[in-house]
PDB file of C-alpha atoms in Angstrom:
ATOM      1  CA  UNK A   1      93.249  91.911 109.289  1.00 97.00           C
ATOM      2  CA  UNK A   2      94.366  92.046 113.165  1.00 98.00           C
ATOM      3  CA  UNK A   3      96.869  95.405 114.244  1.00 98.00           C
ATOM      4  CA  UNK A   4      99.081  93.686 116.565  1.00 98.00           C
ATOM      5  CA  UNK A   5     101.185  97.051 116.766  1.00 98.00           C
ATOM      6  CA  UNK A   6     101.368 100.592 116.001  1.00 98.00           C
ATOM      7  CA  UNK A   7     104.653 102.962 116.447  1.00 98.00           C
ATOM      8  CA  UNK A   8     103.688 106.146 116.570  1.00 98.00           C
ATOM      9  CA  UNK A   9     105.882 109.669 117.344  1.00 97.00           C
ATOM     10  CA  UNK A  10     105.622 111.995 120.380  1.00 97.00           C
ATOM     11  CA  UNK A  11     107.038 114.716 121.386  1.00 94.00           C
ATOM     12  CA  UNK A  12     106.796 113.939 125.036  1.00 94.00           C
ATOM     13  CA  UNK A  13     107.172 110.985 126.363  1.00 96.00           C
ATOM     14  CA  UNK A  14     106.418 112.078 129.794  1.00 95.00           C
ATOM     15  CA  UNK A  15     102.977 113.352 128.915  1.00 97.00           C
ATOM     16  CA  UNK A  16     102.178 110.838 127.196  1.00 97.00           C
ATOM     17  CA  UNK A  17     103.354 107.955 129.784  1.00 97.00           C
ATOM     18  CA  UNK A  18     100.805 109.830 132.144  1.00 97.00           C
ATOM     19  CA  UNK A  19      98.116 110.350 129.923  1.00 98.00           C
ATOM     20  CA  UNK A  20      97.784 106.361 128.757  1.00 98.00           C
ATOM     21  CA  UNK A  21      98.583 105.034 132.068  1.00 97.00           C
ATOM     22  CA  UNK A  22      97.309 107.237 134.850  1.00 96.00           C
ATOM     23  CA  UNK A  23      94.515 108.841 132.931  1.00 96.00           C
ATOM     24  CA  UNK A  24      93.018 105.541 131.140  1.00 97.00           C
ATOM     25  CA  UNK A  25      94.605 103.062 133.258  1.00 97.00           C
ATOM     26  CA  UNK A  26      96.865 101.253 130.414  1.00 98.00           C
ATOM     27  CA  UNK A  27      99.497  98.923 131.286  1.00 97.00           C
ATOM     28  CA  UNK A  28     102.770 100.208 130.373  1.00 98.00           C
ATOM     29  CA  UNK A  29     105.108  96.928 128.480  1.00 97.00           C
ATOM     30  CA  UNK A  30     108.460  98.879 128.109  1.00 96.00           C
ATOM     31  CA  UNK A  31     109.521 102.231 128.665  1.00 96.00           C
ATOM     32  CA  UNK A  32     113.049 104.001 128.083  1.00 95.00           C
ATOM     33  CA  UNK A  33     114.223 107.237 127.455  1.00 93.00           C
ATOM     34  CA  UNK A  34     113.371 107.113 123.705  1.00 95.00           C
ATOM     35  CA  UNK A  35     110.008 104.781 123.435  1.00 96.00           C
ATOM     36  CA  UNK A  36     107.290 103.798 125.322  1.00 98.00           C
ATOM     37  CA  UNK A  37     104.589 100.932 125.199  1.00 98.00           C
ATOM     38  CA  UNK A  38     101.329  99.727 126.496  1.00 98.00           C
ATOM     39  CA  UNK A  39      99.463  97.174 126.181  1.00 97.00           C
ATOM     40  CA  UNK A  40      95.786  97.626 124.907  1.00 97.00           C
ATOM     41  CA  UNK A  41      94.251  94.410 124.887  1.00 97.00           C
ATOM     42  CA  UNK A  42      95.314  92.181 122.327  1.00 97.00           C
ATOM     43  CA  UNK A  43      97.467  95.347 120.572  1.00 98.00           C
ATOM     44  CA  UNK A  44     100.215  97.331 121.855  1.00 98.00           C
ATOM     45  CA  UNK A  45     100.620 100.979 121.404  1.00 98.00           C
ATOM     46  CA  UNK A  46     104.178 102.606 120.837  1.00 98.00           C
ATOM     47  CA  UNK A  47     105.537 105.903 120.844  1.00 98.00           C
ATOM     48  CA  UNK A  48     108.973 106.916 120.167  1.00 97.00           C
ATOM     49  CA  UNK A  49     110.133 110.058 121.142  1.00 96.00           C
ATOM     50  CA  UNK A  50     110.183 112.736 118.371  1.00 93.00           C
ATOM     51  CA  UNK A  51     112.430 116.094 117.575  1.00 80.00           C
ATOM     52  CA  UNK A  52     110.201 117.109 114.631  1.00 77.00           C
ATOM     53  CA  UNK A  53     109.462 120.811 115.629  1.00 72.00           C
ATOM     54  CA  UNK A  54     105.962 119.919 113.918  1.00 86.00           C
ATOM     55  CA  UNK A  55     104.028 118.301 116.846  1.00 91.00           C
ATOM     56  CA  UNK A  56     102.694 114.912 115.056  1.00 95.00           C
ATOM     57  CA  UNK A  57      99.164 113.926 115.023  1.00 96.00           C
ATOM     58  CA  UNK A  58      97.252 110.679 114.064  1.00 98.00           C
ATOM     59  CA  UNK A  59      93.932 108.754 114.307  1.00 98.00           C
ATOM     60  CA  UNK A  60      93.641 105.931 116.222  1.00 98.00           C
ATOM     61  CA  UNK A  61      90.361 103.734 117.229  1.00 98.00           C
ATOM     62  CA  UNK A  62      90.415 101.081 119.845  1.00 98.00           C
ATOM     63  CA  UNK A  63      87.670  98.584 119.790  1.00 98.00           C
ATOM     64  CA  UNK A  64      85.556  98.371 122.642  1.00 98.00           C
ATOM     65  CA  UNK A  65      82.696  95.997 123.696  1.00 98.00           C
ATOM     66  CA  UNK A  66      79.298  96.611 120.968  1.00 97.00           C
ATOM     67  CA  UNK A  67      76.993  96.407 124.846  1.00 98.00           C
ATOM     68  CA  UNK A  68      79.555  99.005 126.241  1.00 98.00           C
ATOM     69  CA  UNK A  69      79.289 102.026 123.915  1.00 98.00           C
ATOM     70  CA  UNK A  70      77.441 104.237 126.674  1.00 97.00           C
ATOM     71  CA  UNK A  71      79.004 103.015 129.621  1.00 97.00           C
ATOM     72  CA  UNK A  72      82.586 103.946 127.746  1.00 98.00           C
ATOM     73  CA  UNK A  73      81.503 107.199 127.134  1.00 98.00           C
ATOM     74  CA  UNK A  74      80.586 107.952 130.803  1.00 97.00           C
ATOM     75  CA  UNK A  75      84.034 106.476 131.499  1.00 98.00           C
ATOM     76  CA  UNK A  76      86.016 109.220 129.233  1.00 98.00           C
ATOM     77  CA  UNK A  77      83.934 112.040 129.993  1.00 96.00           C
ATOM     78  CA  UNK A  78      85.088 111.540 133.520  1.00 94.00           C
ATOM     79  CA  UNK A  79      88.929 111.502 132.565  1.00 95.00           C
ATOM     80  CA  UNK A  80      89.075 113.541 129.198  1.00 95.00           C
ATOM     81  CA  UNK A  81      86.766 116.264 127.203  1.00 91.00           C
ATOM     82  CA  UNK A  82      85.079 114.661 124.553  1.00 97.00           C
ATOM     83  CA  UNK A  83      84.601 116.030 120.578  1.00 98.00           C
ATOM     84  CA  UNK A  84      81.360 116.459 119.892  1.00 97.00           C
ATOM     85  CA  UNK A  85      80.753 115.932 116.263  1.00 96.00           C
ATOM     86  CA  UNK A  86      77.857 118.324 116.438  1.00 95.00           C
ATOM     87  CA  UNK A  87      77.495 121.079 119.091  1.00 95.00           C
ATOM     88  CA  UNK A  88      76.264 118.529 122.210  1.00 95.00           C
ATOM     89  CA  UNK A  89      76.321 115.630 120.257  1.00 97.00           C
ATOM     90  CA  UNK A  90      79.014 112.742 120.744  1.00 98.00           C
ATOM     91  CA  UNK A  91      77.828 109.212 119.720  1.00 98.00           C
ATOM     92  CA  UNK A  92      78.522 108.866 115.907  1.00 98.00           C
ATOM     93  CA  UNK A  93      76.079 106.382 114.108  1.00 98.00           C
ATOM     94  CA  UNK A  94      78.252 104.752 111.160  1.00 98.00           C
ATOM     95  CA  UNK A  95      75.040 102.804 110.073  1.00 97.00           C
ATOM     96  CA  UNK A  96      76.690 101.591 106.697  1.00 97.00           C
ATOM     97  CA  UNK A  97      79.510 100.109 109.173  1.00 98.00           C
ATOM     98  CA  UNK A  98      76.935  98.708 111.604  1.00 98.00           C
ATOM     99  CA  UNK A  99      79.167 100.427 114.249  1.00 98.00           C
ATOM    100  CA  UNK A 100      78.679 103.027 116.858  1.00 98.00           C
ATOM    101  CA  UNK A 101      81.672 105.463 118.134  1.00 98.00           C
ATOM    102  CA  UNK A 102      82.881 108.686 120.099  1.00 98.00           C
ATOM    103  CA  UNK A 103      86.345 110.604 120.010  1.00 98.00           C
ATOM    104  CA  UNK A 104      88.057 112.554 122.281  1.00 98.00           C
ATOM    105  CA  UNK A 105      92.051 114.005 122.265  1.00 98.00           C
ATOM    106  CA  UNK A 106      94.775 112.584 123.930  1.00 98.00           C
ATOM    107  CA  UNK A 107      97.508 114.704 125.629  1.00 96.00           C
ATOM    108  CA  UNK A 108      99.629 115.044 121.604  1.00 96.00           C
ATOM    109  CA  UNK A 109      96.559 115.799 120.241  1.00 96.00           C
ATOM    110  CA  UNK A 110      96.096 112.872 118.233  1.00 98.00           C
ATOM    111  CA  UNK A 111      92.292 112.121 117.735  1.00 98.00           C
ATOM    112  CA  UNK A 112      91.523 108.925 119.385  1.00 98.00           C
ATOM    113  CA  UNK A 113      88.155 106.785 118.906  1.00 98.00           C
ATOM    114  CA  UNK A 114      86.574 104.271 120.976  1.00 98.00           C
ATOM    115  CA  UNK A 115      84.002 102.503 118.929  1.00 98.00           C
ATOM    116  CA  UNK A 116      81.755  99.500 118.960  1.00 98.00           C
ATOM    117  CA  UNK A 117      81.361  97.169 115.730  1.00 98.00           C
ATOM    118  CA  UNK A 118      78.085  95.065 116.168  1.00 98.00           C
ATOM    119  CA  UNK A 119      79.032  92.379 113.436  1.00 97.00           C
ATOM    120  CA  UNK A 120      82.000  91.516 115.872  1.00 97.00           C
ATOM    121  CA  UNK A 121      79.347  89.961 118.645  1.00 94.00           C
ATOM    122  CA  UNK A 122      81.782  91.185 121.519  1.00 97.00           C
ATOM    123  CA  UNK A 123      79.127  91.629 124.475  1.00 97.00           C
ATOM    124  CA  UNK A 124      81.226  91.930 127.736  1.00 96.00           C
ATOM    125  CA  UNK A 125      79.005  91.850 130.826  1.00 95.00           C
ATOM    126  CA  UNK A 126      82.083  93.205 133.074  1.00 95.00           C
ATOM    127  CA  UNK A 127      82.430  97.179 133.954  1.00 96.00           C
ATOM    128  CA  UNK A 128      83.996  99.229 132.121  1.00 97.00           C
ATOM    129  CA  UNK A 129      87.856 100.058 132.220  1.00 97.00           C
ATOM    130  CA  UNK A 130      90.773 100.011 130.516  1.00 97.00           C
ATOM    131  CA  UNK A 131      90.438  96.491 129.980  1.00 97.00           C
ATOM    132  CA  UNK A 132      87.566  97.294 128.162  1.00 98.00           C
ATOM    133  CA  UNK A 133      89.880  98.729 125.382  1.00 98.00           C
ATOM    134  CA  UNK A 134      89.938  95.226 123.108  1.00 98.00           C
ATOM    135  CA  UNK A 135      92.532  96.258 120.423  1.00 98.00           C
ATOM    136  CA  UNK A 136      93.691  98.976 117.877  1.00 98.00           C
ATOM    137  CA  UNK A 137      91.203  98.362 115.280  1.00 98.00           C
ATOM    138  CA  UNK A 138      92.389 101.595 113.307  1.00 98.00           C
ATOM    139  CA  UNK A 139      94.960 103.366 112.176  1.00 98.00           C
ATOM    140  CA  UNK A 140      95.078 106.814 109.798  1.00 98.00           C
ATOM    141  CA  UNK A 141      97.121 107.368 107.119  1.00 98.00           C
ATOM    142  CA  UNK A 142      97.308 110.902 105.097  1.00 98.00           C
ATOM    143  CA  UNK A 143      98.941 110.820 101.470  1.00 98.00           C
ATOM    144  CA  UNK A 144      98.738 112.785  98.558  1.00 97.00           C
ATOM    145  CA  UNK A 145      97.937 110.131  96.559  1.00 98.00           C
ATOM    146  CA  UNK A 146      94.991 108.215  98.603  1.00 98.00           C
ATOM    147  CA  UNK A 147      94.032 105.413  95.600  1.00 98.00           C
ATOM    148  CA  UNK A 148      97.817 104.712  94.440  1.00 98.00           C
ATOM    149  CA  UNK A 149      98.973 104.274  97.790  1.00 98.00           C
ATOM    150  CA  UNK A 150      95.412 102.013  98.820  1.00 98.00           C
ATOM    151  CA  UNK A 151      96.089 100.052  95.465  1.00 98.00           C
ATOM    152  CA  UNK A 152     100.640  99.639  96.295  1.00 98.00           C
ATOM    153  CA  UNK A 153      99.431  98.522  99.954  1.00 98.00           C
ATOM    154  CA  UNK A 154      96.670  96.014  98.659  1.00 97.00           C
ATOM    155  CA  UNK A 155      99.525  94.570  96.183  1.00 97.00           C
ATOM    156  CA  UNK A 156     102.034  94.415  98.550  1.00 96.00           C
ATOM    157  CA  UNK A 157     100.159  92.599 101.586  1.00 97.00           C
ATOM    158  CA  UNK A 158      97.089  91.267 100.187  1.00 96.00           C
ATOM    159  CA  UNK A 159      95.179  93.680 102.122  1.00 97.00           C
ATOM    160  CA  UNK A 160      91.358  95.228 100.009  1.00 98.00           C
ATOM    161  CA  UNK A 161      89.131  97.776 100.140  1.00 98.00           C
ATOM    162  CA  UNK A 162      86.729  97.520 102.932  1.00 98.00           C
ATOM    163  CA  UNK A 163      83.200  96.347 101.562  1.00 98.00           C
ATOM    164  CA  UNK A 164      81.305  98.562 103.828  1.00 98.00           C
ATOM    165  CA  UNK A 165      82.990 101.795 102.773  1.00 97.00           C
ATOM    166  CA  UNK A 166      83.260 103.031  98.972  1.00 96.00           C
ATOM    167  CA  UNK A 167      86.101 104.140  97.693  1.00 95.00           C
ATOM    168  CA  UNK A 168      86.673 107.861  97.595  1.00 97.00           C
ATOM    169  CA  UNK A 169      89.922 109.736  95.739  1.00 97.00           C
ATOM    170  CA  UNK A 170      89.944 111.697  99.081  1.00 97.00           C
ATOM    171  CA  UNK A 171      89.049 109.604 101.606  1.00 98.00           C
ATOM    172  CA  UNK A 172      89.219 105.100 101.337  1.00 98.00           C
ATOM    173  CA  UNK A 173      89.426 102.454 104.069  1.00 98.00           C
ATOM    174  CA  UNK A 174      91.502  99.158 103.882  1.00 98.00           C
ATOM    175  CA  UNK A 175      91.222  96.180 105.354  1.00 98.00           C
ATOM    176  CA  UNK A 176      87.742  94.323 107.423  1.00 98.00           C
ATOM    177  CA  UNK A 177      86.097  94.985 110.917  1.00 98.00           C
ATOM    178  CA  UNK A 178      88.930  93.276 112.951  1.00 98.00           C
ATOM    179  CA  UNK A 179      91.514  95.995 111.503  1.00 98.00           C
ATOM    180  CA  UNK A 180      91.454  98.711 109.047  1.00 98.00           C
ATOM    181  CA  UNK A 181      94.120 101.140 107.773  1.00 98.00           C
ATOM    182  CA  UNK A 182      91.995 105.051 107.079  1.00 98.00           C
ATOM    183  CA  UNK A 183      93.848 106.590 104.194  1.00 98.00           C
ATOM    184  CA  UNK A 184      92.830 110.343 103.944  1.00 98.00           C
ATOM    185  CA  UNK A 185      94.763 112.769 101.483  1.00 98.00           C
ATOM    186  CA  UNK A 186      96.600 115.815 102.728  1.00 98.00           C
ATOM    187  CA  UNK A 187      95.095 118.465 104.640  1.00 95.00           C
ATOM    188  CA  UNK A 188      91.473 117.182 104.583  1.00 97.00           C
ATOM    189  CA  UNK A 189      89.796 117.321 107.886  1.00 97.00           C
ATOM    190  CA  UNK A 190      90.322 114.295 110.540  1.00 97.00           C
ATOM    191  CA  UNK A 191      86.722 113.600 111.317  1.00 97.00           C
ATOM    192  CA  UNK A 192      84.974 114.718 113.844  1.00 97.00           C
ATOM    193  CA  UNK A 193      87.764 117.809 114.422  1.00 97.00           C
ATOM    194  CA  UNK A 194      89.351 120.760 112.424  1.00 95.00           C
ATOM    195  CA  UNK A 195      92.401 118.892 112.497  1.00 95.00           C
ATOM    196  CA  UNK A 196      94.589 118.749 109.015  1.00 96.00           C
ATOM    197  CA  UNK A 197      95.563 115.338 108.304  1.00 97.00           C
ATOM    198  CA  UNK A 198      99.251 115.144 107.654  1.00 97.00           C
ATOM    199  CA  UNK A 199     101.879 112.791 107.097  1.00 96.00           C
ATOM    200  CA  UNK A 200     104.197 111.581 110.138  1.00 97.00           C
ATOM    201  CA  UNK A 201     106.215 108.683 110.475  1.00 96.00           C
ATOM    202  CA  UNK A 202     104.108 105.585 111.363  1.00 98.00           C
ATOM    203  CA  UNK A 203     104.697 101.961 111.919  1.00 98.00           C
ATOM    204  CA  UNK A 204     102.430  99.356 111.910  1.00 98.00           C
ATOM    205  CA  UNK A 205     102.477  94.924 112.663  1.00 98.00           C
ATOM    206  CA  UNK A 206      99.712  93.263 111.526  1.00 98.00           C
ATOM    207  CA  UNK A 207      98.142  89.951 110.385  1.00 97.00           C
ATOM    208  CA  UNK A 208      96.380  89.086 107.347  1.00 93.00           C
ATOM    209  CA  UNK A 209      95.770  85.071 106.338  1.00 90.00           C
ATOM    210  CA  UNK A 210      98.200  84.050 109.202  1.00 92.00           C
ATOM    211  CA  UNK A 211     101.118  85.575 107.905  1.00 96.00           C
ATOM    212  CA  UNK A 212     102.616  88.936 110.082  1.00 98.00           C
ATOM    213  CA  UNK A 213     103.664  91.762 107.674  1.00 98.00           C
ATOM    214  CA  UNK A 214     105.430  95.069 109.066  1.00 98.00           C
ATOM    215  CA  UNK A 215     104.821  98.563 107.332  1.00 97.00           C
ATOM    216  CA  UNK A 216     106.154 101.194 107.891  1.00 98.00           C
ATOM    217  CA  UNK A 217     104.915 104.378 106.584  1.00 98.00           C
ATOM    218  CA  UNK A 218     107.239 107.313 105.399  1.00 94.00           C
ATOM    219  CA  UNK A 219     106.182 110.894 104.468  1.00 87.00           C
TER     220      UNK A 219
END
């Protein structure tokens, strides 16, 4: 599965434009008063401009280079504070992924993730920047329901379960290492943070078997 888009919500555009493209050196595609877009390597990253008085928050990872994971980190710490998943600790080992990663906030709060996924073989011998940021290889999903909804989305778009993750009634993963969808239920924790998942509006393009499907995700 390959995430060609995501549409996410904001509730400042302005903030947002100069977190993505001053602070981590994005390209911006399009920008009005109502949306903006960049482009993050192969992916592109939208926001549309939001008047929910609840400030909405997601989890997104970007894949970066597997040779890179240290050198990315350095990168961020310079620009943004980092979440440590333990006091001092940053660098998550997801050894049943065969995948390192680190998080840090953006300027809405949303938990981002930078993280390296050794079965991809995606050494890059170039220093690190924002081209660096290879695609949106994630993208969270909170429901109160997280197996109906995994098994509705896996009939609809012939999406599975990803092998390298069992399936939890709280917590399940769809989807392969190019692209996965993170289905948590309501209110449990987004990893690393004391963040609540909740529902927001969410839209996502993506690829599966050469055919493009669009879902769009409503609380």
């Amino acid at each position: 599965m390959q995430i060609t888009e995501v549409h996410l919500l904001t509730n400042s555009l302005k903030e947002t434009q100069r977190f993505y493209a001053e602070k981590l050196g994005f390209k911006v595609a399009e920008q009005t008063d109502e949306l903006l877009c960049f482009e993050t390597g192969i992916s592109k990253l939208w926001f549309h401009q939001s008047e929910t008085v609840e400030k909405p928050v997601y989890h997104v990872a970007f894949d970066i280079p597997e040779n890179q994971l240290k050198k990315g980190l350095k990168w961020i710490e310079d620009k943004v504070e980092l979440i440590p998943y333990e006091p001092g600790k940053y660098i998550v080992d997801f050894s049943n992924w065969n995948a390192k990663s680190f998080y840090f906030y953006d300027n809405n709060g949303n938990i981002l993730e930078c993280i390296v996924r050794y079965d991809l073989l995606n050494i890059c011998n170039e220093p690190f920047g924002a081209h660096s940021f290879l695609k949106i290889s994630e993208i969270g999903f909170a429901v109160a329901d997280v197996l109906t909804f995994c098994e509705e989305i896996n009939f609809m778009y012939g999406t599975d379960y990803f092998v390298k993750q069992p399936k939890r009634e709280n917590f399940s993963v769809l989807g392969d290492d190019h692209g996965l969808f993170i289905v948590s239920s309501l209110n449990r924790h987004w990893y690393p943070t004391d963040k609540l998942a909740k529902s927001f509006w969410t839209k996502v393009i993506f690829e599966m078997d050469y055919q493009v499907y669009q879902f769009t995700f409503l609380p």
